[in-house]
XYZ file of C-alpha atoms in Angstrom:
721
model
C 20.040 -5.233 -3.667
C 22.168 -8.391 -3.776
C 22.451 -10.331 -0.531
C 25.203 -12.921 -0.336
C 25.188 -16.169 1.544
C 26.529 -15.679 4.993
C 26.049 -15.451 8.695
C 26.325 -12.075 10.411
C 26.774 -12.123 14.165
C 25.783 -8.861 15.836
C 26.608 -7.635 19.304
C 29.494 -8.488 21.554
C 29.517 -11.401 23.945
C 30.217 -9.712 27.243
C 32.449 -11.230 29.890
C 33.280 -10.209 33.436
C 30.772 -8.447 35.616
C 28.504 -7.396 32.738
C 25.293 -9.424 32.191
C 24.470 -11.150 28.925
C 22.879 -9.098 26.154
C 20.840 -12.225 25.451
C 19.245 -12.023 28.875
C 18.891 -14.788 31.422
C 16.578 -15.933 34.142
C 16.653 -18.445 36.944
C 13.847 -20.527 38.323
C 13.762 -23.132 41.027
C 12.829 -26.697 40.234
C 14.105 -30.148 39.699
C 16.763 -31.043 37.185
C 14.200 -31.786 34.485
C 11.745 -28.965 35.124
C 10.111 -27.729 31.923
C 10.595 -24.346 30.333
C 8.240 -23.527 27.453
C 9.282 -21.606 24.393
C 8.547 -17.936 23.908
C 5.225 -16.865 22.448
C 5.205 -16.876 18.670
C 4.580 -14.102 16.207
C 1.106 -12.661 16.515
C 0.234 -12.700 12.848
C 0.478 -16.368 12.060
C -0.421 -19.735 13.450
C 2.956 -20.873 12.149
C 4.630 -18.449 14.492
C 3.310 -20.254 17.524
C 5.355 -21.020 20.560
C 7.118 -24.342 20.576
C 10.438 -26.062 20.306
C 12.091 -28.938 18.553
C 12.189 -32.548 19.709
C 11.393 -32.627 23.374
C 11.795 -29.005 24.373
C 10.565 -29.441 27.912
C 13.207 -29.598 30.625
C 16.940 -28.852 30.501
C 20.234 -30.697 30.735
C 21.650 -31.455 34.179
C 25.350 -30.663 34.456
C 26.831 -30.997 37.957
C 30.367 -30.253 36.813
C 29.955 -26.476 36.914
C 29.609 -25.060 40.457
C 28.428 -21.646 41.615
C 26.437 -20.750 38.483
C 24.824 -17.318 38.735
C 23.340 -16.902 35.265
C 23.378 -17.974 31.628
C 24.359 -16.295 28.374
C 23.904 -17.209 24.694
C 26.765 -16.512 22.335
C 26.073 -14.673 20.072
C 23.009 -12.897 21.486
C 21.890 -11.687 18.020
C 22.088 -13.826 14.876
C 21.323 -12.851 11.282
C 21.216 -15.526 8.581
C 20.812 -15.020 4.846
C 19.441 -17.835 2.694
C 20.710 -17.316 -0.862
C 18.535 -19.088 -3.448
C 17.635 -21.760 -0.903
C 21.148 -22.320 0.469
C 22.240 -21.240 3.944
C 25.130 -21.828 6.314
C 23.949 -22.979 9.758
C 24.919 -20.938 12.802
C 26.448 -22.496 15.904
C 25.183 -21.060 19.174
C 26.786 -21.797 22.523
C 25.586 -21.417 26.085
C 27.904 -20.004 28.740
C 27.296 -20.128 32.463
C 28.077 -16.947 34.379
C 30.011 -17.881 37.526
C 30.629 -16.094 40.776
C 33.024 -13.239 40.134
C 31.809 -12.782 36.558
C 33.798 -15.418 34.741
C 31.986 -17.563 32.166
C 32.236 -21.174 31.145
C 30.692 -23.039 28.224
C 28.033 -25.508 29.330
C 25.794 -28.080 27.710
C 22.294 -26.649 27.407
C 19.022 -27.681 25.884
C 17.907 -25.526 22.939
C 14.561 -24.537 21.472
C 13.223 -21.983 19.008
C 9.771 -20.407 18.989
C 9.550 -20.259 15.164
C 9.815 -23.800 13.885
C 8.510 -22.557 10.548
C 11.703 -20.470 10.210
C 14.456 -22.766 11.453
C 15.324 -25.818 13.479
C 17.927 -26.117 16.205
C 19.530 -29.268 17.558
C 18.108 -29.794 21.020
C 21.432 -30.696 22.566
C 23.896 -28.973 20.270
C 22.701 -25.441 19.478
C 23.178 -25.737 15.699
C 20.643 -23.398 14.073
C 19.628 -24.254 10.486
C 17.125 -22.171 8.474
C 14.406 -24.130 6.720
C 14.956 -21.834 3.740
C 11.336 -21.193 2.750
C 10.486 -18.250 4.963
C 12.119 -15.141 6.373
C 11.317 -13.570 9.707
C 12.398 -13.200 13.308
C 12.369 -15.646 16.174
C 13.796 -16.307 19.603
C 16.180 -19.114 20.535
C 16.120 -20.218 24.169
C 18.887 -22.089 25.984
C 18.032 -23.884 29.253
C 20.567 -25.133 31.796
C 20.234 -26.735 35.253
C 23.140 -26.458 37.713
C 24.322 -28.870 40.385
C 21.962 -27.356 42.938
C 18.946 -28.012 40.715
C 18.404 -24.370 39.761
C 17.314 -23.781 36.168
C 18.712 -20.918 34.124
C 17.548 -19.686 30.715
C 18.935 -17.208 28.205
C 17.769 -16.100 24.794
C 19.134 -14.951 21.453
C 17.284 -13.051 18.756
C 17.390 -14.610 15.283
C 16.645 -12.902 11.962
C 16.430 -14.888 8.736
C 16.352 -13.205 5.333
C 15.838 -14.730 1.906
C 17.841 -13.547 -1.106
C 16.440 -14.729 -4.436
C 18.147 -13.932 -7.725
C 17.766 -15.184 -11.289
C 19.333 -14.011 -14.546
C 17.213 -15.074 -17.511
C 19.129 -12.841 -19.930
C 22.742 -13.889 -19.394
C 24.122 -10.488 -18.458
C 27.754 -9.796 -17.692
C 28.711 -8.422 -14.267
C 29.260 -5.053 -15.923
C 25.797 -5.064 -17.472
C 24.264 -5.999 -14.148
C 26.187 -3.200 -12.471
C 24.848 -0.750 -15.043
C 21.409 -0.993 -13.433
C 22.854 0.637 -10.304
C 23.863 3.801 -12.200
C 20.765 4.675 -14.245
C 20.008 7.538 -16.573
C 17.336 9.850 -15.086
C 14.951 9.102 -17.971
C 12.037 6.870 -16.869
C 11.903 3.171 -17.667
C 8.182 3.244 -18.426
C 4.754 3.293 -16.775
C 3.419 0.530 -14.550
C -0.126 -0.408 -15.584
C -0.984 -3.190 -13.156
C -1.160 -3.788 -10.237
C -2.106 -0.389 -8.843
C 0.214 1.433 -6.483
C -0.486 0.698 -2.779
C -2.460 -2.460 -3.485
C -2.890 -4.769 -0.495
C -2.575 -8.479 -1.284
C -2.723 -11.480 1.037
C -1.102 -14.853 1.417
C -2.596 -17.844 -0.318
C -3.219 -16.312 -3.760
C -1.426 -16.579 -7.082
C 1.228 -13.946 -7.794
C -0.045 -10.866 -9.643
C 1.126 -10.246 -13.186
C 3.156 -7.056 -13.448
C 2.334 -5.146 -16.651
C 3.862 -1.956 -17.994
C 4.292 0.187 -21.084
C 7.186 2.187 -22.506
C 9.658 -0.436 -23.673
C 10.853 -1.814 -26.985
C 11.632 -5.280 -28.289
C 14.946 -6.599 -26.995
C 15.053 -4.400 -23.892
C 16.490 -5.929 -20.739
C 14.795 -5.511 -17.379
C 15.626 -5.822 -13.723
C 12.512 -6.559 -11.665
C 13.221 -6.068 -7.966
C 10.857 -6.819 -5.095
C 12.079 -6.070 -1.589
C 10.357 -6.602 1.756
C 11.440 -6.720 5.383
C 12.748 -10.261 5.067
C 12.962 -11.011 1.321
C 14.855 -9.552 -1.632
C 13.921 -11.002 -5.033
C 15.704 -9.872 -8.207
C 15.091 -11.127 -11.749
C 16.863 -10.043 -14.939
C 14.618 -10.753 -17.899
C 13.328 -9.757 -21.324
C 9.742 -8.493 -21.620
C 8.947 -7.409 -25.160
C 5.780 -5.301 -25.570
C 3.164 -5.820 -24.323
C 5.524 -6.080 -21.357
C 4.618 -8.460 -18.522
C 6.291 -10.367 -15.723
C 5.093 -12.880 -13.142
C 7.211 -13.695 -10.115
C 7.792 -17.467 -9.867
C 5.099 -19.038 -7.681
C 7.631 -20.412 -5.201
C 9.203 -16.969 -4.813
C 5.830 -15.282 -4.378
C 4.855 -17.795 -1.715
C 8.104 -17.156 0.147
C 7.581 -13.400 -0.133
C 3.996 -13.686 1.112
C 4.685 -16.127 3.935
C 7.549 -13.921 5.122
C 5.484 -10.742 5.116
C 4.963 -8.888 8.381
C 2.463 -6.494 6.810
C 5.029 -3.761 6.155
C 5.273 -2.052 2.740
C 7.029 -3.879 -0.078
C 9.008 -1.990 -2.719
C 8.538 -3.055 -6.344
C 10.778 -1.684 -9.112
C 10.879 -2.331 -12.853
C 14.019 -0.965 -14.493
C 14.714 -0.993 -18.243
C 18.010 -1.187 -20.110
C 18.004 -0.866 -23.919
C 20.499 -3.252 -25.565
C 23.933 -1.648 -25.540
C 22.525 1.450 -23.872
C 22.341 2.847 -20.391
C 19.848 1.620 -17.827
C 16.964 3.980 -17.085
C 15.389 5.049 -13.810
C 13.079 2.419 -12.375
C 9.306 2.664 -12.309
C 8.355 1.946 -8.705
C 5.351 0.936 -6.639
C 4.553 0.046 -3.066
C 2.547 -3.060 -2.151
C 1.484 -4.681 1.100
C 0.951 -8.397 1.672
C -1.298 -8.889 4.690
C 0.027 -11.427 7.233
C -2.854 -13.840 6.763
C -4.042 -16.393 4.219
C -6.977 -15.451 1.995
C -8.948 -18.660 2.380
C -12.476 -19.635 1.452
C -14.247 -20.283 -1.837
C -15.682 -17.749 -4.251
C -18.769 -18.918 -6.132
C -19.761 -16.896 -9.188
C -21.794 -16.957 -12.368
C -19.885 -17.367 -15.629
C -22.486 -15.726 -17.855
C -21.215 -17.078 -21.157
C -21.135 -20.614 -19.754
C -24.533 -20.391 -18.066
C -23.261 -22.121 -14.944
C -22.018 -21.487 -11.420
C -18.254 -21.734 -11.058
C -16.097 -21.773 -7.968
C -12.501 -20.855 -7.311
C -10.322 -20.939 -4.243
C -7.858 -18.085 -3.843
C -4.588 -19.646 -4.982
C -6.174 -22.031 -7.501
C -4.880 -21.993 -11.069
C -8.365 -22.134 -12.593
C -12.042 -22.316 -11.634
C -14.166 -25.458 -11.695
C -17.949 -25.951 -11.884
C -19.568 -25.677 -8.467
C -21.858 -28.629 -9.232
C -23.409 -30.540 -12.122
C -26.739 -28.841 -12.929
C -28.012 -31.849 -14.902
C -29.184 -32.398 -18.458
C -31.664 -29.778 -19.621
C -33.815 -32.464 -21.251
C -34.334 -34.312 -17.971
C -36.689 -33.322 -15.194
C -33.830 -33.903 -12.801
C -33.485 -35.590 -9.457
C -34.670 -34.395 -7.096
C -37.588 -32.934 -9.038
C -39.247 -29.674 -7.984
C -41.522 -30.310 -5.008
C -44.576 -29.370 -7.083
C -45.924 -27.224 -9.881
C -44.123 -28.543 -12.921
C -47.289 -30.119 -14.305
C -45.558 -33.137 -15.754
C -43.591 -31.041 -18.226
C -40.414 -32.712 -19.327
C -38.093 -31.241 -20.367
C -38.948 -28.013 -18.510
C -35.532 -26.360 -18.483
C -33.562 -23.792 -20.453
C -30.191 -24.961 -21.761
C -26.871 -23.247 -21.101
C -25.379 -23.980 -24.527
C -23.642 -27.127 -23.336
C -26.749 -29.278 -22.935
C -27.050 -28.580 -19.213
C -29.755 -26.851 -17.211
C -29.049 -23.121 -17.105
C -28.352 -21.795 -13.603
C -27.599 -18.193 -12.796
C -28.467 -16.243 -9.642
C -27.252 -17.971 -6.484
C -26.112 -17.496 -2.908
C -23.954 -19.402 -0.409
C -24.203 -19.827 3.352
C -21.456 -18.208 5.400
C -20.167 -21.575 6.611
C -19.914 -22.793 3.025
C -22.104 -25.839 3.610
C -24.929 -24.970 1.216
C -25.425 -23.183 -2.065
C -28.798 -22.044 -3.394
C -29.122 -21.620 -7.162
C -31.931 -20.674 -9.529
C -32.763 -23.036 -12.395
C -34.090 -21.188 -15.414
C -37.274 -22.372 -17.112
C -38.465 -19.545 -19.344
C -40.722 -19.939 -22.365
C -42.204 -23.248 -21.210
C -45.672 -24.457 -22.117
C -47.232 -22.887 -19.034
C -46.289 -19.436 -20.338
C -44.381 -18.522 -17.203
C -40.683 -17.807 -16.731
C -40.402 -20.005 -13.668
C -37.164 -20.137 -11.711
C -37.338 -22.733 -8.969
C -34.379 -22.682 -6.623
C -32.377 -25.696 -5.560
C -30.155 -26.358 -2.558
C -26.721 -27.874 -3.227
C -24.554 -29.603 -0.625
C -21.173 -28.021 -1.390
C -19.211 -30.916 0.120
C -20.809 -33.541 -2.141
C -21.799 -31.116 -4.934
C -25.191 -32.840 -5.030
C -28.573 -31.115 -5.346
C -30.510 -31.854 -2.154
C -33.929 -30.348 -2.863
C -35.759 -28.233 -5.443
C -38.436 -25.666 -4.647
C -41.844 -25.220 -6.294
C -41.609 -25.031 -10.069
C -44.173 -22.379 -10.791
C -44.253 -19.625 -8.211
C -43.531 -16.034 -9.194
C -40.039 -16.342 -10.703
C -37.352 -16.207 -8.025
C -34.371 -13.911 -8.592
C -31.967 -13.238 -5.711
C -31.770 -15.082 -2.405
C -29.973 -15.175 0.937
C -29.139 -18.199 3.072
C -28.786 -17.955 6.828
C -25.174 -18.342 8.035
C -25.623 -22.079 8.647
C -27.762 -22.643 5.543
C -30.885 -23.747 7.418
C -33.251 -21.137 5.940
C -33.484 -19.020 2.830
C -35.053 -15.679 1.932
C -35.945 -15.305 -1.755
C -37.021 -12.251 -3.718
C -39.165 -12.546 -6.830
C -39.575 -10.772 -10.140
C -42.412 -8.745 -8.603
C -40.245 -7.367 -5.743
C -41.850 -9.672 -3.160
C -39.777 -11.453 -0.560
C -40.436 -14.606 1.463
C -38.863 -17.109 3.847
C -38.488 -20.870 3.304
C -36.982 -23.906 4.976
C -33.824 -24.696 3.005
C -33.981 -28.400 3.872
C -37.534 -29.060 2.696
C -37.937 -26.115 0.272
C -41.298 -25.419 1.912
C -42.380 -21.778 2.363
C -42.619 -20.441 5.916
C -44.946 -17.669 6.983
C -43.223 -14.513 8.229
C -43.588 -10.750 8.385
C -41.946 -10.575 4.957
C -45.157 -11.852 3.381
C -47.177 -8.773 4.302
C -44.305 -6.292 4.294
C -43.438 -6.889 0.657
C -47.023 -6.236 -0.371
C -46.468 -2.537 0.319
C -42.680 -2.254 -0.070
C -40.761 -3.266 -3.196
C -37.960 -5.407 -1.730
C -34.878 -6.919 -3.366
C -31.351 -8.209 -2.743
C -31.684 -9.801 0.730
C -28.532 -10.479 2.736
C -28.114 -11.918 6.254
C -25.437 -10.634 8.611
C -22.699 -13.125 9.591
C -24.205 -13.485 13.067
C -27.621 -14.184 11.529
C -29.358 -11.465 13.527
C -29.932 -8.922 10.750
C -31.368 -8.901 7.239
C -30.401 -6.043 4.908
C -32.143 -5.382 1.593
C -32.928 -2.782 -1.052
C -36.306 -1.175 -0.289
C -38.752 0.983 -2.224
C -37.201 -0.185 -5.482
C -38.480 1.546 -8.593
C -37.872 -0.036 -11.973
C -38.305 -3.233 -13.896
C -37.449 -6.118 -11.551
C -34.737 -7.005 -8.981
C -32.004 -7.353 -11.613
C -32.393 -3.786 -12.810
C -33.984 -0.747 -11.209
C -33.174 2.946 -11.021
C -33.888 4.008 -7.438
C -34.128 2.447 -3.990
C -33.221 2.887 -0.331
C -31.313 0.594 1.999
C -33.165 -0.922 4.960
C -32.561 -3.503 7.668
C -34.596 -5.872 9.833
C -33.858 -7.820 12.986
C -33.954 -11.524 12.120
C -35.038 -14.289 14.490
C -34.646 -17.577 12.658
C -35.809 -20.823 14.207
C -39.006 -22.745 14.818
C -40.849 -19.446 15.226
C -38.939 -17.442 12.636
C -39.879 -13.809 12.357
C -38.546 -10.390 11.356
C -38.989 -7.146 13.267
C -37.768 -3.596 13.872
C -37.772 -2.427 10.269
C -35.578 0.663 9.912
C -33.815 2.724 7.272
C -30.057 2.523 6.853
C -29.444 4.959 3.988
C -31.815 6.930 1.766
C -31.143 6.632 -1.941
C -32.085 10.210 -2.768
C -32.923 9.203 -6.321
C -30.030 6.737 -6.659
C -30.355 2.975 -6.562
C -28.764 1.410 -3.464
C -28.262 -2.283 -4.092
C -26.512 -5.529 -3.168
C -25.838 -4.986 0.549
C -23.189 -7.151 2.239
C -21.990 -7.198 5.854
C -18.505 -7.010 7.349
C -17.534 -10.084 9.433
C -18.383 -8.299 12.701
C -21.915 -7.481 11.413
C -21.339 -3.786 12.229
C -20.987 -2.351 8.719
C -22.902 -2.778 5.475
C -21.247 -2.304 2.087
C -23.324 -1.707 -1.048
C -23.323 -0.165 -4.505
C -24.819 3.268 -5.191
C -25.556 4.538 -8.672
C -28.029 5.550 -11.320
C -28.941 1.988 -12.290
C -28.309 -1.387 -10.689
C -27.194 -3.107 -13.880
C -23.863 -2.452 -15.598
C -25.490 -2.057 -18.996
C -29.120 -1.747 -19.932
C -31.417 -0.927 -22.824
C -33.027 -2.761 -25.705
C -30.487 -2.243 -28.479
C -26.864 -1.155 -28.927
C -25.384 1.116 -27.918
C -26.581 0.125 -24.456
C -26.625 2.585 -21.590
C -24.178 2.232 -18.701
C -25.169 1.938 -15.073
C -22.645 4.035 -13.138
C -22.003 2.691 -9.630
C -19.483 2.996 -6.832
C -19.040 1.134 -3.555
C -19.986 2.644 -0.187
C -20.166 1.569 3.460
C -22.353 2.591 6.368
C -22.560 1.602 10.024
C -25.565 -0.485 11.001
C -26.128 2.004 13.826
C -24.539 4.980 12.083
C -27.514 7.211 11.402
C -27.238 6.957 7.618
C -23.693 8.364 7.318
C -21.940 6.936 4.271
C -18.255 6.292 3.560
C -17.283 6.223 -0.105
C -14.616 3.615 -0.874
C -12.633 5.924 -3.120
C -9.453 3.881 -3.457
C -11.282 0.653 -4.258
C -13.522 2.523 -6.697
C -10.387 3.662 -8.550
C -10.485 7.396 -7.861
C -7.474 9.144 -9.370
C -6.406 5.987 -11.198
C -9.161 4.951 -13.585
C -9.973 7.193 -16.566
C -13.562 8.215 -17.278
C -14.149 5.283 -19.631
C -13.531 2.853 -16.746
C -14.564 4.740 -13.601
C -17.807 4.310 -11.646
C -18.176 0.754 -12.889
C -18.174 -1.210 -9.625
C -20.935 -3.683 -8.831
C -22.197 -6.465 -6.555
C -19.847 -6.328 -3.553
C -19.648 -9.440 -1.345
C -17.403 -9.593 1.733
C -15.315 -12.556 2.916
C -16.949 -13.868 6.114
C -13.687 -13.690 8.106
C -11.165 -10.949 8.802
C -7.697 -11.821 7.486
C -4.405 -10.117 8.301
C -6.036 -6.999 9.747
C -8.361 -6.462 6.777
C -11.829 -7.275 5.539
C -11.851 -8.535 1.938
C -14.476 -7.763 -0.661
C -14.953 -9.338 -4.084
C -16.879 -7.257 -6.612
C -17.584 -7.025 -10.329
C -15.977 -4.528 -12.707
C -15.340 -4.325 -16.467
C -12.370 -1.970 -15.922
C -9.191 -2.455 -17.954
C -6.776 -5.132 -16.788
C -3.244 -3.879 -17.443
C -2.363 -4.514 -21.077
C -4.296 -7.793 -21.292
C -7.792 -6.293 -21.516
C -7.908 -2.712 -22.790
C -11.031 -0.815 -23.804
C -11.054 1.662 -26.669
C -14.268 3.303 -25.476
C -16.719 2.550 -22.688
C -15.208 -0.336 -20.716
C -18.693 -1.685 -19.992
C -19.257 -2.360 -23.674
C -15.693 -3.160 -24.747
C -14.480 -5.390 -21.903
C -15.654 -8.511 -20.118
C -16.783 -8.293 -16.514
C -14.225 -9.747 -14.143
C -14.004 -10.311 -10.391
C -11.844 -7.902 -8.412
C -10.765 -8.094 -4.766
C -9.951 -5.237 -2.402
C -8.746 -4.982 1.190
C -10.717 -2.881 3.665
C -9.089 -1.879 6.949
C -10.662 -3.849 9.777
C -12.473 -1.652 12.309
C -13.082 1.224 9.855
C -13.942 4.644 11.243
C -16.842 6.867 10.130
C -15.745 9.569 7.715
C -12.480 7.852 6.743
C -11.971 5.793 3.595
C -10.725 2.387 4.838
C -10.339 0.883 1.377
C -7.331 0.037 -0.777
C -6.835 -0.394 -4.537
C -8.290 -3.592 -5.944
C -6.548 -6.466 -7.673
C -8.048 -8.834 -10.223
C -8.838 -12.223 -8.692
C -6.112 -14.513 -10.092
C -7.133 -17.781 -11.703
C -10.434 -16.714 -13.264
C -10.640 -16.976 -17.026
C -10.205 -13.717 -18.903
C -12.368 -15.137 -21.691
C -15.363 -15.481 -19.338
C -17.921 -12.867 -18.333
C -17.990 -13.225 -14.552
C -20.367 -11.716 -12.020
C -22.545 -12.321 -8.944
C -19.708 -13.589 -6.731
C -20.251 -14.918 -3.208
C -17.467 -15.563 -0.722
C -17.892 -18.392 1.795
C -15.767 -20.556 4.026
C -14.770 -23.960 2.719
C -16.357 -26.990 4.399
C -14.382 -27.432 7.612
C -11.460 -29.852 7.869
C -11.212 -32.761 10.293
C -8.510 -33.316 12.926
C -5.121 -34.182 11.477
C -5.781 -32.409 8.182
C -3.311 -29.806 6.943
C -4.406 -26.218 7.588
C -3.091 -22.669 7.747
C -5.672 -20.977 10.002
C -7.896 -22.248 12.803
C -11.122 -21.247 11.082
C -10.466 -23.895 8.426
C -10.808 -26.623 11.068
C -14.024 -28.126 12.416
C -12.500 -27.845 15.888
C -11.536 -24.205 15.331
C -7.850 -24.801 16.070
C -4.802 -25.229 13.794
C -1.451 -25.885 15.458
C 2.232 -26.508 14.793
C 3.112 -30.213 14.544
C 6.759 -29.959 15.561
C 8.199 -30.088 12.050
C 7.173 -26.700 10.694
C 3.801 -27.936 9.407
C 0.299 -27.198 10.701
C -2.711 -29.455 11.226
C -6.200 -29.283 12.729
C -6.160 -30.314 16.391
C -8.709 -30.782 19.189
C -9.524 -27.650 21.205
C -6.562 -27.163 23.571
C -7.312 -27.251 27.291
C -6.514 -24.138 29.313
C -4.656 -22.496 26.422
C -5.243 -19.198 24.688
C -6.346 -19.026 21.062
C -4.021 -17.874 18.307
C -4.825 -15.663 15.343
C -7.491 -17.338 13.197
C -8.642 -19.636 16.006
C -11.959 -19.745 17.845
C -12.770 -17.189 20.535
C -15.728 -15.853 22.470
C -14.130 -12.624 23.677
C -10.830 -10.895 22.901
C -9.279 -12.082 26.168
C -9.464 -15.649 24.820
C -6.726 -14.693 22.334
C -2.999 -15.076 23.025
C -2.121 -11.780 21.362
C -3.119 -8.952 23.720
C -3.755 -6.677 20.726
C -6.082 -9.169 18.988
C -9.814 -8.666 18.598
C -12.519 -11.334 18.501
C -14.379 -10.887 15.196
C -17.142 -13.297 14.180
C -15.880 -15.779 16.759
C -12.262 -15.735 15.553
C -9.123 -14.141 16.995
C -8.160 -11.502 14.440
C -5.426 -8.956 13.869
C -6.794 -5.439 14.412
C -6.894 -3.108 11.437
C -3.961 -0.847 10.505
C -3.590 2.261 12.666
């Protein structure tokens, strides 16, 4: 497990008639003809092709005649960075002469992974940056006296070895962990085995049971390019969080292969026990965007970016004693104050939605028990960039409940307490006539949701029960959407029949081909008029838009085989990230399930625990009849003391040129590129260049990676095979 600082040189440098293991090529051209770097790793913008400090061209050296080829010595290099310290490796270029002899020459050097290491352009000294492990290719270029250019390459592997002893163990005590007793160290409680994480989030908190006070632990996490070992105490309730810097290095170095996690216990003065082990995956992509959700106990909309330490309010809803500015467009009858309070003197806001591009948020402002005797809920549009309310709808229509914004936020569909549904202009808050007006007179409709391409509208149909928040049966239907000056809806068709169950909260995958939803006996997690309340049992399912009603149950995300009866079938309100990341779709949903040893229910988790937001990976390009889901993890950063629900995932407002980025979809231009120093920034659309993973595309052939797919206008890694 322990990797020591060093440089391992693999392979023999071959002399004589044998060619170089590093490979070489020759091209005609002038003495300063350019030779680009090799293509970068497919899974990351940081792995883009490039070189350091003027990589184009090669050195002219007329002193070496009759050059036939070029070799790099050594052809394979392995470097280990131990706790941030590494020894550079010196590479040399050797010209292969007529007859097979070789001679060292001055070459120009480049590396295709500037995020991994830098190499002196004229000297061949390779130095790891120390923050990321992985593989790259070094290229040497040389031009002979005749003006012919030769190139050769070497393969470079960089590994990170991270070790920390927080206990102060002796070498003998450390060695004892390598010869354990067969008795188990304990039981891992969280995360779940085979969980898929992503880059860009906080490290998960490992939690386990089975230890005693004073026990010593070795926590080992090993991936393709990183080994991290910590010796620590963890008195019950036992927990451990990998240092943020280590987690970031582990995540940024991930190639998507399984990661081994072991927690091994050693009682003081006793023999170490057999480790409790899990397997994780960290997807090679950053989980960007913003999640907007309702903190029930705070009565306000919060937002959190994956990777943030804590949530913040999405906007200031205003004082509940003020009419507010802007005021509702009409219908408030001069009442002031007309609003319910959230307990902190602010207007209470609850149900909401966000446009796919993250530009606009629509939220409902509660005004129940007012003088007009109506529980009015006008909706307001918030500019997410400025966090300012732009417009408020009519004050006294039938109370609005759930809503859906078009992908660009131009229009909104709103359902009401009477299961009606209508269209409105999101800029003016004025209603717009559409087929929804007459359709909802005969069909109880709820939970509208637009597809990412804006061409479809999914919803719960034929709902039977109280109102859109809670009902006991419904089907899932879909409409073609044509939004513009002549907005209309057509081609109503069934997706899935409920068969007595309630199908609710549909959400689309980024490619608009699949719909995910909850299925259960009741749409609400708990219901009734007095304790003990009844539990609404729900699980998550998917179906193809054109799949003939065939359902796929997301068993692993639902917790099959892991959650006990008191926690199972308690999965609600799925909402999918609008972009595919690292070969997966990502869904955030609500569940009151136990959270390791930090939130543990004695009885029904719905009544004992607080609802929290959970995230799960779904294999991109899922296949009918096969569960594409993975175990969920609790969204880091949210407050465990809050009751959180109704989460929506949207892109952040796009970044301007020159701004730091990690993926192209974060940029207004759609492109995020290496800046020559290992950093990335938004750049103008390149001319006559292919698009890298996370950058803008129209078809898959626009992408540099031949295996990439174009999903929702972005080059994406295909799902696991």
